[in-house]
Amino acid sequence: KELENFILDGSADIAVHSMKDMETEIAQNTQISAVLPRGDRSDVLLGKYSTLDDLPYNAVIGTSSVRRAAFTKSYRPDLVIKLLRGNVGTRIQKLEDGHFDAIILAKAGLDRLKIRGGNIIPTELMPPAATQGVIAIQSTTNKNNQFEKELNNYLFTINDERTYFETLAERSLLKTLDGSCRSPISASAHIENDRLKLYGAIARLDGTKVIKSEITGLKKDAILLGKNLGMEIISKANGEVIYK
């Protein structure tokens, strides 16, 4: 929200976001003008244990993500989830200081900081957040001047089409489920030629129930596919809002 205010009041020309942290409804008079080629969408387990299976009974896991917490508890109900905040360096330092047996971070974030280590958690166990690994560039649409027009035209030229359609589907699913980056929801789209396959999952906060499904269709129908999959998952939940 703060970055959106910067571009709306003219303090900045563009806002650069980790897209998974953006709300599904962005500020009026702005648009997502470009997304960059997607990084790794996986989550990584850091610590002396290689897998979730290797962790001892009642091990303490650090994360700030309710999605990671819920899907971890779904697989290993005994694990103790504790809140872990701060930048990547701070989080790793807390692990090294012995506050946690392991922590879970995004692979894309570690890659961008050139931090090696940890082990990827299989997506079957830890399905990714909507738009995880994507950098989005947001700009204004209401200035009505030549600079804004030229800037937006330039941003369109660096937009990665595959990632763009993936994120359309994933954010549409998230919006249909009325979710946010603070909901235990996964959405992950993959494109091959003009076909798009979208996987979605929701979980109870305590991990005791998971509902998942997938849908395939044309890439150009990305938003509709996200909406349809969201409605299917809601139907499977029988009206129970399990992910709030």
C-alpha positions in Angstrom: 0.0 0.0 0.0 2.8 2.4 0.8 4.5 1.8 -2.5 1.2 2.4 -4.3 0.9 5.7 -2.5 4.4 6.6 -3.7 3.4 6.2 -7.4 0.1 7.8 -7.0 1.5 11.0 -5.4 4.4 11.2 -7.9 7.2 10.3 -5.5 8.1 7.4 -7.7 7.3 6.4 -11.3 7.0 2.6 -10.7 6.6 0.2 -7.8 8.4 -3.1 -7.8 6.8 -5.9 -5.8 7.2 -9.5 -4.9 3.8 -10.3 -6.5 2.8 -12.9 -3.9 2.6 -10.1 -1.3 0.2 -8.0 -3.4 -3.5 -7.9 -2.6 -5.8 -9.2 -5.4 -7.3 -5.7 -5.6 -4.7 -3.1 -6.4 -5.1 0.7 -6.0 -7.4 2.6 -8.4 -5.6 4.4 -11.2 -2.8 1.8 -11.3 -2.1 -1.3 -13.2 0.4 -4.2 -13.3 2.3 -3.1 -16.4 4.8 -5.9 -16.4 5.9 -9.1 -14.8 9.4 -10.5 -15.1 10.2 -14.1 -16.0 9.3 -16.2 -13.1 11.8 -17.5 -10.6 11.6 -20.8 -8.7 8.2 -21.2 -7.1 9.3 -23.8 -4.5 9.7 -23.5 -0.8 12.9 -24.5 0.9 13.6 -26.2 4.3 16.7 -24.7 5.9 18.5 -26.3 8.9 20.4 -29.5 9.6 17.4 -31.7 8.5 17.0 -32.4 4.8 13.3 -33.2 4.7 10.1 -32.7 6.7 10.3 -36.5 7.4 13.8 -36.1 8.9 12.6 -33.6 11.6 12.3 -35.1 15.1 9.0 -35.3 16.9 7.7 -31.9 18.0 10.4 -30.1 16.2 10.0 -26.3 16.0 9.5 -24.7 12.6 9.8 -21.0 11.9 7.7 -19.3 9.3 5.6 -16.2 8.9 3.4 -17.8 6.3 0.0 -19.3 7.2 0.1 -21.3 4.0 3.4 -22.9 4.9 2.2 -23.5 8.5 -1.0 -25.1 7.4 0.4 -27.4 4.8 3.3 -28.3 7.1 0.8 -29.3 9.9 -1.2 -31.2 7.3 1.8 -33.4 6.6 3.4 -33.5 10.1 0.7 -32.6 12.7 3.3 -33.0 15.6 5.5 -30.1 14.4 5.4 -26.9 16.3 5.0 -23.8 14.2 6.4 -20.5 15.6 6.3 -17.1 14.0 9.4 -16.0 12.2 9.7 -12.4 10.9 12.4 -10.2 9.5 14.4 -10.1 6.3 16.1 -13.2 5.0 19.4 -12.6 6.8 17.6 -12.0 10.2 15.6 -15.2 9.7 18.6 -17.3 8.9 20.5 -15.8 11.9 17.6 -16.8 14.2 17.9 -20.4 12.9 21.7 -20.4 13.5 21.1 -19.0 17.0 19.0 -22.1 17.8 15.6 -20.6 18.1 14.2 -23.1 15.5 15.0 -26.6 14.4 14.3 -25.5 10.8 12.8 -22.6 8.9 11.0 -22.4 5.6 11.7 -19.7 3.0 11.0 -19.1 -0.7 13.6 -20.5 -3.1 13.2 -17.5 -5.4 14.2 -15.1 -2.6 17.2 -17.1 -1.7 18.2 -17.3 -5.4 18.0 -13.5 -5.8 20.2 -13.0 -2.8 22.6 -15.7 -4.1 22.2 -17.7 -0.9 22.8 -21.4 -1.4 21.6 -24.1 1.0 18.5 -25.8 2.2 16.4 -28.4 0.4 13.4 -27.9 -1.8 10.2 -29.2 -0.2 8.2 -31.2 -2.8 5.2 -29.2 -4.1 3.0 -32.2 -3.4 3.7 -31.5 0.3 4.1 -27.7 0.1 2.1 -26.3 -2.8 3.3 -22.8 -3.7 1.5 -19.5 -3.0 -0.2 -17.7 -5.9 2.4 -15.9 -8.0 5.3 -17.1 -5.9 8.6 -16.3 -7.5 7.2 -13.4 -9.6 8.4 -9.8 -9.6 5.6 -7.4 -10.7 5.9 -3.7 -11.8 3.0 -1.4 -11.1 2.5 2.0 -12.6 -0.2 4.7 -12.8 -2.8 5.2 -15.5 -4.3 8.5 -14.5 -1.6 11.1 -15.1 -2.6 11.4 -18.7 0.8 12.8 -19.8 3.4 11.8 -22.4 5.8 10.5 -19.8 3.3 8.0 -18.3 2.3 6.9 -21.8 5.9 6.2 -22.9 6.7 4.6 -19.5 3.8 2.2 -19.7 4.5 1.4 -23.4 8.1 0.5 -22.4 7.0 -1.6 -19.5 4.7 -3.6 -21.8 7.7 -4.5 -23.9 9.5 -6.2 -21.0 6.4 -8.1 -19.8 7.0 -11.9 -19.8 3.9 -13.4 -21.5 4.0 -16.9 -20.0 4.4 -15.5 -16.4 1.7 -12.9 -17.1 -0.9 -15.5 -18.0 0.1 -17.8 -15.1 -0.4 -14.9 -12.7 -3.7 -13.9 -14.2 -5.0 -17.4 -13.5 -3.5 -17.7 -10.0 -4.7 -14.3 -8.9 -8.2 -15.0 -10.3 -8.4 -18.1 -8.2 -7.2 -16.3 -5.1 -9.8 -13.5 -5.7 -12.6 -16.0 -6.2 -11.7 -17.7 -2.9 -11.5 -14.2 -1.3 -8.0 -15.0 -0.2 -4.9 -12.9 0.4 -1.2 -13.4 1.1 -2.4 -14.2 4.7 -4.6 -17.1 3.7 -3.5 -20.8 3.5 -4.2 -21.0 -0.2 -2.1 -22.4 -3.0 -2.4 -21.5 -6.7 0.0 -22.7 -9.3 -0.4 -22.4 -13.1 1.7 -24.0 -15.8 1.5 -23.2 -19.5 2.4 -25.4 -22.5 1.8 -23.9 -25.9 -1.6 -22.3 -25.6 -2.8 -24.6 -22.9 -2.9 -23.6 -19.2 -3.1 -26.0 -16.3 -4.0 -24.5 -12.9 -3.7 -26.3 -9.6 -5.3 -25.0 -6.4 -5.5 -26.0 -2.8 -6.9 -24.6 0.5 -6.2 -25.8 4.0 -7.5 -25.3 7.5 -5.2 -23.1 9.5 -4.3 -26.1 11.7 -3.8 -28.4 8.7 -6.5 -30.8 9.6 -8.3 -30.4 6.3 -7.0 -29.8 2.8 -9.1 -29.4 -0.4 -7.4 -29.4 -3.8 -8.3 -29.6 -7.4 -7.1 -28.6 -10.9 -8.4 -27.4 -14.2 -7.1 -27.2 -17.7 -8.0 -24.9 -20.6 -6.9 -22.2 -23.0 -4.2 -19.7 -21.9 -6.4 -16.8 -23.1 -9.1 -17.9 -20.6 -6.7 -17.6 -17.7 -9.0 -15.4 -15.6 -12.1 -17.6 -16.2 -10.1 -20.8 -15.4 -9.1 -19.3 -12.1 -12.7 -18.3 -11.3 -14.1 -21.7 -12.3 -11.5 -23.6 -10.2 -12.2 -21.4 -7.3 -15.9 -22.1 -7.5 -15.2 -25.8 -7.7 -13.0 -25.7 -4.6 -15.7 -23.8 -2.7 -18.2 -26.4 -3.8 -16.0 -29.2 -2.5 -15.7 -27.4 0.8 -19.5 -27.6 1.1 -19.8 -24.0 2.1 -17.2 -24.3 4.9 -14.7 -21.5 4.9 -11.8 -23.5 6.1 -9.0 -21.2 5.1 -9.8 -18.0 7.1 
